[in-house]
mmCIF file of C-alpha atoms in Angstrom:
data_model
loop_
_atom_site.group_PDB
_atom_site.id
_atom_site.type_symbol
_atom_site.label_atom_id
_atom_site.label_comp_id
_atom_site.label_asym_id
_atom_site.label_seq_id
_atom_site.Cartn_x
_atom_site.Cartn_y
_atom_site.Cartn_z
ATOM 1 C CA MET U 258 -60.514 8.896 0.429
ATOM 2 C CA GLY U 259 -57.322 10.836 0.440
ATOM 3 C CA SER U 260 -55.609 8.922 3.018
ATOM 4 C CA SER U 261 -56.521 5.705 1.321
ATOM 5 C CA LEU U 262 -55.164 7.039 -1.858
ATOM 6 C CA ALA U 263 -51.850 8.140 -0.135
ATOM 7 C CA ARG U 264 -51.710 4.718 1.568
ATOM 8 C CA LEU U 265 -51.910 2.943 -1.765
ATOM 9 C CA ALA U 266 -49.222 5.299 -3.253
ATOM 10 C CA GLY U 267 -46.902 4.483 -0.397
ATOM 11 C CA ASN U 268 -47.445 0.785 -0.657
ATOM 12 C CA GLN U 269 -46.580 0.975 -4.320
ATOM 13 C CA GLN U 270 -43.622 2.930 -3.756
ATOM 14 C CA THR U 271 -42.437 0.491 -0.960
ATOM 15 C CA SER U 272 -43.090 -2.468 -3.472
ATOM 16 C CA SER U 273 -41.264 -0.830 -6.053
ATOM 17 C CA MET U 274 -38.303 -0.221 -3.587
ATOM 18 C CA SER U 275 -38.511 -3.814 -2.478
ATOM 19 C CA ARG U 276 -38.246 -5.098 -6.017
ATOM 20 C CA MET U 277 -35.307 -2.834 -6.880
ATOM 21 C CA VAL U 278 -33.471 -4.082 -3.740
ATOM 22 C CA LEU U 279 -34.122 -7.715 -4.578
ATOM 23 C CA GLY U 280 -33.069 -7.274 -8.275
ATOM 24 C CA LEU U 281 -29.692 -5.591 -7.052
ATOM 25 C CA VAL U 282 -29.131 -8.564 -4.797
ATOM 26 C CA ARG U 283 -29.808 -10.994 -7.540
ATOM 27 C CA ALA U 284 -27.614 -8.966 -9.949
ATOM 28 C CA SER U 285 -24.793 -9.104 -7.497
ATOM 29 C CA HIS U 286 -24.045 -12.738 -7.984
ATOM 30 C CA PRO U 287 -25.272 -13.520 -4.462
ATOM 31 C CA GLU U 288 -24.020 -16.943 -3.986
ATOM 32 C CA PRO U 289 -20.400 -16.621 -4.700
ATOM 33 C CA ALA U 290 -20.406 -13.099 -3.170
ATOM 34 C CA VAL U 291 -21.356 -14.460 -0.028
ATOM 35 C CA ALA U 292 -19.180 -17.749 -0.060
ATOM 36 C CA VAL U 293 -16.190 -15.481 -0.979
ATOM 37 C CA THR U 294 -16.889 -13.039 1.925
ATOM 38 C CA GLY U 295 -17.548 -15.803 4.368
ATOM 39 C CA VAL U 296 -14.417 -17.666 3.508
ATOM 40 C CA ALA U 297 -12.458 -14.393 3.901
ATOM 41 C CA ALA U 298 -13.776 -13.843 7.102
ATOM 42 C CA LEU U 299 -13.249 -17.208 8.363
ATOM 43 C CA LEU U 300 -9.477 -17.061 7.104
ATOM 44 C CA ALA U 301 -9.100 -13.481 8.890
ATOM 45 C CA TRP U 302 -10.395 -15.179 12.215
ATOM 46 C CA GLY U 303 -8.115 -18.118 11.792
ATOM 47 C CA VAL U 304 -4.945 -16.022 11.018
ATOM 48 C CA GLY U 305 -5.717 -13.851 14.189
ATOM 49 C CA HIS U 306 -7.580 -10.854 13.241
ATOM 50 C CA PRO U 307 -9.562 -9.221 16.209
ATOM 51 C CA PRO U 308 -13.432 -8.928 15.617
ATOM 52 C CA ALA U 309 -13.038 -5.315 14.115
ATOM 53 C CA GLY U 310 -10.109 -6.406 11.867
ATOM 54 C CA ILE U 311 -12.551 -9.288 10.743
ATOM 55 C CA ALA U 312 -15.268 -7.120 9.928
ATOM 56 C CA THR U 313 -13.161 -4.734 8.013
ATOM 57 C CA VAL U 314 -11.846 -7.663 5.942
ATOM 58 C CA ALA U 315 -15.428 -9.144 5.372
ATOM 59 C CA GLY U 316 -16.583 -5.611 4.399
ATOM 60 C CA THR U 317 -13.953 -5.007 1.760
ATOM 61 C CA VAL U 318 -14.199 -8.370 0.277
ATOM 62 C CA LEU U 319 -17.896 -7.945 0.177
ATOM 63 C CA ALA U 320 -17.682 -4.630 -1.624
ATOM 64 C CA SER U 321 -15.344 -5.944 -4.129
ATOM 65 C CA GLN U 322 -17.507 -9.008 -4.782
ATOM 66 C CA LEU U 323 -20.695 -6.693 -5.301
ATOM 67 C CA ALA U 324 -18.668 -4.533 -7.952
ATOM 68 C CA VAL U 325 -17.395 -7.609 -9.870
ATOM 69 C CA GLY U 326 -21.059 -9.073 -9.971
ATOM 70 C CA TRP U 327 -22.854 -5.905 -10.704
ATOM 71 C CA LEU U 328 -20.456 -4.905 -13.423
ATOM 72 C CA ASN U 329 -20.344 -8.346 -14.877
ATOM 73 C CA ASP U 330 -24.366 -8.263 -15.284
ATOM 74 C CA ARG U 331 -24.028 -4.940 -16.590
ATOM 75 C CA LEU U 332 -21.542 -5.804 -19.557
ATOM 76 C CA ASP U 333 -23.552 -9.192 -20.148
ATOM 77 C CA ALA U 334 -26.865 -7.655 -20.198
ATOM 78 C CA ASP U 335 -27.427 -7.820 -24.016
ATOM 79 C CA ARG U 336 -25.834 -11.473 -24.126
ATOM 80 C CA ASP U 337 -27.831 -12.779 -21.246
ATOM 81 C CA ALA U 338 -31.158 -11.338 -22.959
ATOM 82 C CA ALA U 339 -30.088 -13.023 -26.233
ATOM 83 C CA VAL U 340 -30.017 -16.545 -24.631
ATOM 84 C CA GLY U 341 -33.067 -15.781 -22.562
ATOM 85 C CA ARG U 342 -31.507 -15.799 -19.103
ATOM 86 C CA THR U 343 -34.647 -14.735 -17.237
ATOM 87 C CA ASP U 344 -32.942 -15.404 -13.914
ATOM 88 C CA LYS U 345 -30.819 -12.104 -14.764
ATOM 89 C CA PRO U 346 -32.724 -8.998 -13.771
ATOM 90 C CA LEU U 347 -31.001 -6.911 -16.226
ATOM 91 C CA ALA U 348 -31.760 -9.580 -19.056
ATOM 92 C CA ALA U 349 -35.378 -9.420 -18.019
ATOM 93 C CA GLY U 350 -35.689 -5.760 -17.888
ATOM 94 C CA ALA U 351 -36.635 -5.827 -14.276
ATOM 95 C CA LEU U 352 -33.640 -3.578 -13.351
ATOM 96 C CA SER U 353 -32.294 -0.230 -14.640
ATOM 97 C CA ARG U 354 -28.906 -0.876 -16.388
ATOM 98 C CA ARG U 355 -27.715 2.764 -15.576
ATOM 99 C CA LEU U 356 -28.336 1.684 -11.658
ATOM 100 C CA VAL U 357 -26.352 -1.449 -11.757
ATOM 101 C CA LEU U 358 -23.635 0.419 -13.525
ATOM 102 C CA LEU U 359 -23.605 2.982 -10.734
ATOM 103 C CA CYS U 360 -23.669 0.582 -7.925
ATOM 104 C CA GLY U 361 -20.881 -1.463 -9.362
ATOM 105 C CA VAL U 362 -18.675 1.619 -9.912
ATOM 106 C CA ALA U 363 -19.554 2.754 -6.280
ATOM 107 C CA ALA U 364 -18.747 -0.694 -4.968
ATOM 108 C CA ALA U 365 -15.359 -0.712 -6.836
ATOM 109 C CA LEU U 366 -14.471 2.632 -5.601
ATOM 110 C CA ALA U 367 -15.565 1.738 -2.098
ATOM 111 C CA THR U 368 -13.007 -1.335 -1.879
ATOM 112 C CA PRO U 369 -9.874 0.290 -1.464
ATOM 113 C CA ALA U 370 -11.323 2.726 0.743
ATOM 114 C CA LEU U 371 -12.608 0.224 3.133
ATOM 115 C CA ALA U 372 -9.130 -1.575 3.060
ATOM 116 C CA ALA U 373 -7.326 1.623 3.725
ATOM 117 C CA PRO U 374 -7.251 1.244 7.554
ATOM 118 C CA LEU U 375 -5.667 -2.228 7.194
ATOM 119 C CA GLY U 376 -2.493 -0.643 5.729
ATOM 120 C CA PRO U 377 -1.089 0.040 2.198
ATOM 121 C CA ALA U 378 0.134 -3.414 1.553
ATOM 122 C CA ALA U 379 -3.477 -4.999 2.063
ATOM 123 C CA THR U 380 -5.012 -2.309 0.081
ATOM 124 C CA VAL U 381 -2.767 -2.981 -2.758
ATOM 125 C CA ALA U 382 -3.526 -6.608 -2.693
ATOM 126 C CA ILE U 383 -7.317 -6.497 -2.611
ATOM 127 C CA SER U 384 -7.036 -3.636 -5.375
ATOM 128 C CA VAL U 385 -4.998 -6.266 -7.483
ATOM 129 C CA ALA U 386 -7.889 -8.838 -6.818
ATOM 130 C CA LEU U 387 -10.181 -6.477 -7.705
ATOM 131 C CA LEU U 388 -8.779 -5.402 -10.854
ATOM 132 C CA SER U 389 -7.998 -8.704 -12.205
ATOM 133 C CA ALA U 390 -11.547 -9.615 -11.739
ATOM 134 C CA LEU U 391 -12.821 -6.644 -13.513
ATOM 135 C CA LEU U 392 -10.324 -7.438 -16.311
ATOM 136 C CA TYR U 393 -12.173 -10.993 -16.479
ATOM 137 C CA ASN U 394 -15.449 -9.334 -17.158
ATOM 138 C CA TRP U 395 -13.707 -7.393 -20.266
ATOM 139 C CA PRO U 396 -12.075 -8.580 -22.155
ATOM 140 C CA LEU U 397 -10.305 -11.512 -20.860
ATOM 141 C CA LYS U 398 -13.369 -13.791 -20.440
ATOM 142 C CA PHE U 399 -13.325 -13.863 -24.484
ATOM 143 C CA THR U 400 -9.659 -15.286 -24.675
ATOM 144 C CA PRO U 401 -7.444 -18.463 -24.130
ATOM 145 C CA VAL U 402 -6.113 -16.735 -20.832
ATOM 146 C CA SER U 403 -9.625 -16.503 -19.333
ATOM 147 C CA VAL U 404 -8.136 -18.508 -16.339
ATOM 148 C CA LEU U 405 -5.543 -16.121 -15.512
ATOM 149 C CA PRO U 406 -7.675 -13.470 -13.649
ATOM 150 C CA TYR U 407 -9.336 -16.077 -11.545
ATOM 151 C CA ALA U 408 -6.022 -17.444 -10.382
ATOM 152 C CA VAL U 409 -4.552 -13.745 -9.726
ATOM 153 C CA SER U 410 -7.622 -12.676 -7.712
ATOM 154 C CA PHE U 411 -7.988 -15.786 -5.548
ATOM 155 C CA GLY U 412 -4.334 -15.835 -4.992
ATOM 156 C CA ALA U 413 -4.542 -12.150 -3.893
ATOM 157 C CA LEU U 414 -7.309 -12.763 -1.534
ATOM 158 C CA PRO U 415 -5.451 -14.772 1.350
ATOM 159 C CA ALA U 416 -2.574 -12.486 0.633
ATOM 160 C CA PHE U 417 -4.925 -9.684 1.384
ATOM 161 C CA VAL U 418 -6.028 -11.201 4.714
ATOM 162 C CA VAL U 419 -2.523 -11.861 5.830
ATOM 163 C CA LEU U 420 -1.064 -8.563 4.971
ATOM 164 C CA ALA U 421 -4.133 -6.712 6.927
ATOM 165 C CA LEU U 422 -2.486 -8.119 10.028
ATOM 166 C CA PRO U 423 -0.334 -5.839 12.220
ATOM 167 C CA GLY U 424 3.041 -5.511 10.901
ATOM 168 C CA ALA U 425 1.663 -6.680 7.385
ATOM 169 C CA PRO U 426 3.784 -10.297 7.662
ATOM 170 C CA THR U 427 4.445 -11.848 4.406
ATOM 171 C CA PRO U 428 1.954 -14.302 3.078
ATOM 172 C CA PRO U 429 3.399 -17.876 2.566
ATOM 173 C CA GLY U 430 4.023 -18.756 -1.004
ATOM 174 C CA TRP U 431 1.973 -22.104 -0.692
ATOM 175 C CA LEU U 432 -0.940 -20.099 0.564
ATOM 176 C CA ILE U 433 -1.059 -17.474 -2.567
ATOM 177 C CA ALA U 434 -0.531 -20.707 -4.771
ATOM 178 C CA ALA U 435 -3.483 -22.603 -3.021
ATOM 179 C CA GLY U 436 -5.586 -19.688 -3.729
ATOM 180 C CA ALA U 437 -4.600 -19.549 -7.303
ATOM 181 C CA LEU U 438 -5.237 -23.256 -7.937
ATOM 182 C CA LEU U 439 -8.612 -23.035 -6.056
ATOM 183 C CA GLY U 440 -9.528 -19.819 -8.326
ATOM 184 C CA ALA U 441 -8.525 -21.409 -11.593
ATOM 185 C CA GLY U 442 -10.353 -24.556 -10.558
ATOM 186 C CA ALA U 443 -13.621 -22.360 -9.860
ATOM 187 C CA HIS U 444 -13.343 -20.906 -13.393
ATOM 188 C CA PHE U 445 -13.825 -24.074 -15.026
ATOM 189 C CA ALA U 446 -16.457 -25.134 -12.749
ATOM 190 C CA ASN U 447 -18.369 -21.832 -12.924
ATOM 191 C CA VAL U 448 -18.490 -21.727 -16.875
ATOM 192 C CA LEU U 449 -19.802 -25.228 -17.258
ATOM 193 C CA PRO U 450 -23.314 -24.490 -16.859
ATOM 194 C CA ASP U 451 -22.942 -21.636 -19.589
ATOM 195 C CA LEU U 452 -20.879 -23.139 -22.230
ATOM 196 C CA ASP U 453 -23.876 -23.536 -24.643
ATOM 197 C CA ASP U 454 -25.234 -20.234 -24.020
ATOM 198 C CA ASP U 455 -21.617 -18.735 -24.301
ATOM 199 C CA ALA U 456 -20.893 -20.326 -27.631
ATOM 200 C CA ARG U 457 -24.041 -18.672 -29.062
ATOM 201 C CA THR U 458 -22.866 -15.192 -27.956
ATOM 202 C CA GLY U 459 -19.138 -15.433 -28.930
ATOM 203 C CA VAL U 460 -17.496 -16.154 -25.529
ATOM 204 C CA ARG U 461 -14.429 -18.357 -26.300
ATOM 205 C CA GLY U 462 -12.425 -18.721 -22.999
ATOM 206 C CA LEU U 463 -10.150 -21.416 -22.148
ATOM 207 C CA PRO U 464 -12.955 -23.587 -20.875
ATOM 208 C CA HIS U 465 -15.017 -23.536 -24.201
ATOM 209 C CA ARG U 466 -11.907 -24.335 -26.046
ATOM 210 C CA LEU U 467 -11.406 -27.350 -23.776
ATOM 211 C CA GLY U 468 -15.145 -28.374 -23.981
ATOM 212 C CA PRO U 469 -17.117 -29.811 -20.986
ATOM 213 C CA ALA U 470 -15.071 -33.007 -20.433
ATOM 214 C CA GLY U 471 -11.690 -31.156 -20.439
ATOM 215 C CA SER U 472 -13.060 -28.466 -18.168
ATOM 216 C CA ARG U 473 -14.467 -30.959 -15.873
ATOM 217 C CA VAL U 474 -10.976 -33.018 -15.629
ATOM 218 C CA ALA U 475 -9.260 -29.339 -15.316
ATOM 219 C CA ALA U 476 -11.560 -28.273 -12.497
ATOM 220 C CA ALA U 477 -11.341 -31.327 -10.509
ATOM 221 C CA GLY U 478 -7.532 -31.609 -10.969
ATOM 222 C CA LEU U 479 -6.771 -27.780 -9.789
ATOM 223 C CA LEU U 480 -9.238 -28.046 -6.771
ATOM 224 C CA LEU U 481 -7.593 -31.174 -5.637
ATOM 225 C CA ALA U 482 -4.364 -29.584 -6.185
ATOM 226 C CA ALA U 483 -5.295 -26.638 -4.077
ATOM 227 C CA THR U 484 -6.193 -28.783 -1.110
ATOM 228 C CA ALA U 485 -3.129 -30.752 -1.387
ATOM 229 C CA MET U 486 -0.933 -27.405 -1.424
ATOM 230 C CA LEU U 487 -2.579 -26.727 1.891
ATOM 231 C CA VAL U 488 -1.675 -29.979 3.273
ATOM 232 C CA PHE U 489 1.687 -30.570 2.071
ATOM 233 C CA GLY U 490 2.864 -26.760 1.628
ATOM 234 C CA PRO U 491 3.378 -25.625 5.222
ATOM 235 C CA ALA U 492 6.461 -27.000 7.049
ATOM 236 C CA GLY U 493 6.306 -30.136 8.925
ATOM 237 C CA PRO U 494 4.337 -33.577 8.165
ATOM 238 C CA PRO U 495 0.615 -33.468 7.087
ATOM 239 C CA SER U 496 -1.747 -33.817 9.692
ATOM 240 C CA TRP U 497 -4.695 -36.324 9.829
ATOM 241 C CA VAL U 498 -7.032 -33.293 9.429
ATOM 242 C CA GLY U 499 -5.498 -32.364 6.120
ATOM 243 C CA VAL U 500 -5.478 -35.842 4.943
ATOM 244 C CA ALA U 501 -9.408 -35.981 5.677
ATOM 245 C CA ALA U 502 -9.609 -32.637 3.906
ATOM 246 C CA ILE U 503 -8.171 -34.264 0.774
ATOM 247 C CA ALA U 504 -10.634 -37.346 0.988
ATOM 248 C CA ALA U 505 -13.515 -34.845 1.757
ATOM 249 C CA ALA U 506 -12.892 -32.873 -1.449
ATOM 250 C CA ALA U 507 -12.575 -36.016 -3.486
ATOM 251 C CA VAL U 508 -15.960 -36.927 -2.397
ATOM 252 C CA VAL U 509 -17.527 -33.393 -2.742
ATOM 253 C CA LEU U 510 -16.471 -32.870 -6.346
ATOM 254 C CA PRO U 511 -18.025 -35.872 -7.827
ATOM 255 C CA THR U 512 -21.249 -35.340 -5.825
ATOM 256 C CA GLY U 513 -21.266 -31.994 -7.614
ATOM 257 C CA TRP U 514 -20.984 -33.436 -10.896
ATOM 258 C CA TYR U 515 -23.835 -35.892 -10.156
ATOM 259 C CA ALA U 516 -26.136 -33.022 -8.953
ATOM 260 C CA SER U 517 -25.397 -31.111 -12.094
ATOM 261 C CA ARG U 518 -26.276 -34.021 -14.288
ATOM 262 C CA ALA U 519 -29.542 -34.467 -12.519
ATOM 263 C CA ALA U 520 -30.135 -30.929 -12.911
ATOM 264 C CA ASN U 521 -29.553 -31.012 -16.692
ATOM 265 C CA HIS U 522 -31.943 -34.146 -16.913
ATOM 266 C CA ARG U 523 -34.726 -31.825 -15.195
ATOM 267 C CA GLY U 524 -34.028 -29.106 -17.423
ATOM 268 C CA GLU U 525 -32.738 -26.813 -14.683
ATOM 269 C CA ARG U 526 -29.503 -24.664 -14.468
ATOM 270 C CA ALA U 527 -26.796 -27.182 -13.540
ATOM 271 C CA VAL U 528 -25.001 -25.203 -10.598
ATOM 272 C CA GLY U 529 -23.989 -28.306 -8.599
ATOM 273 C CA VAL U 530 -20.549 -28.070 -9.654
ATOM 274 C CA PHE U 531 -19.939 -24.675 -8.810
ATOM 275 C CA ARG U 532 -21.530 -25.257 -5.444
ATOM 276 C CA ALA U 533 -19.237 -28.099 -4.893
ATOM 277 C CA VAL U 534 -16.235 -25.830 -5.486
ATOM 278 C CA MET U 535 -17.668 -23.436 -2.732
ATOM 279 C CA VAL U 536 -17.808 -26.351 -0.293
ATOM 280 C CA VAL U 537 -14.456 -27.207 -1.086
ATOM 281 C CA ALA U 538 -13.192 -23.632 -0.387
ATOM 282 C CA VAL U 539 -14.733 -23.806 2.997
ATOM 283 C CA ILE U 540 -13.055 -27.103 3.608
ATOM 284 C CA ASP U 541 -9.549 -25.709 2.796
ATOM 285 C CA VAL U 542 -9.961 -22.555 4.899
ATOM 286 C CA VAL U 543 -11.303 -24.988 7.647
ATOM 287 C CA LEU U 544 -8.278 -26.906 7.225
ATOM 288 C CA LEU U 545 -6.137 -23.788 7.478
ATOM 289 C CA VAL U 546 -7.890 -22.812 10.896
ATOM 290 C CA VAL U 547 -7.633 -26.311 12.549
ATOM 291 C CA SER U 548 -4.030 -26.598 11.483
ATOM 292 C CA GLY U 549 -3.090 -23.160 12.698
ATOM 293 C CA ARG U 550 -0.090 -22.992 10.301
ATOM 294 C CA VAL U 551 -0.746 -19.784 8.238
ATOM 295 C CA VAL U 552 1.396 -17.316 9.802
#
């Protein structure tokens, strides 16, 4: 009897731990965290980092993404609860707010520590990216300059990857500009599914002021501009791979709009546009890797 009770208590404890871990994963914004980390690792491989360098770059970027996601959900917990976001563990009461806060702070502190072996310039670049993203969480998401942190953070990300190379080579300006354009486009696409909920809770960033139609146009224009920057920015004539990348981006983005509209009709959360952005980001990095014209 005693052993049965002990096994039951152990099973309950294991189940509780599993729910907590799953809740932390869900609160970390896993899709963008995995996508941004994967893109950074792919870019690191493309510019010539050895396996250890790729792992360090990926670990550092993942820590920064976890920090941003967890602290975002902690700051937005009351707003998410007010609009019934049951997909958010904190809003649903399935996860301790204090735990998420502590995890977010720990991940933020770990980011520059993980970057330190890559050199001071790279550490500064990833710290700027993290600080900018945290400033978006509060207070800039409520202001007309809400797009600025996305542009700064995404522009600093490829700079970090290049500066992490031995000798800290100077990142090309066109690469930073492409990252900034991609980030700005991601902002407009990311906010689209939440415009109505945000309006009910007082969020008035730039996409909210432009409205759905203006935000869709801004997202598409910025993302296509990012791809074009990668094609025409480096010295020399554009390659056929670059032209194909622009054509692919032009197809992927309308597909995302269509998927989002279909989700809206089904009463589901319309994340197709943001997923299209992630696909465009992968296309852009593959373009860089294939062209071999980063550094």
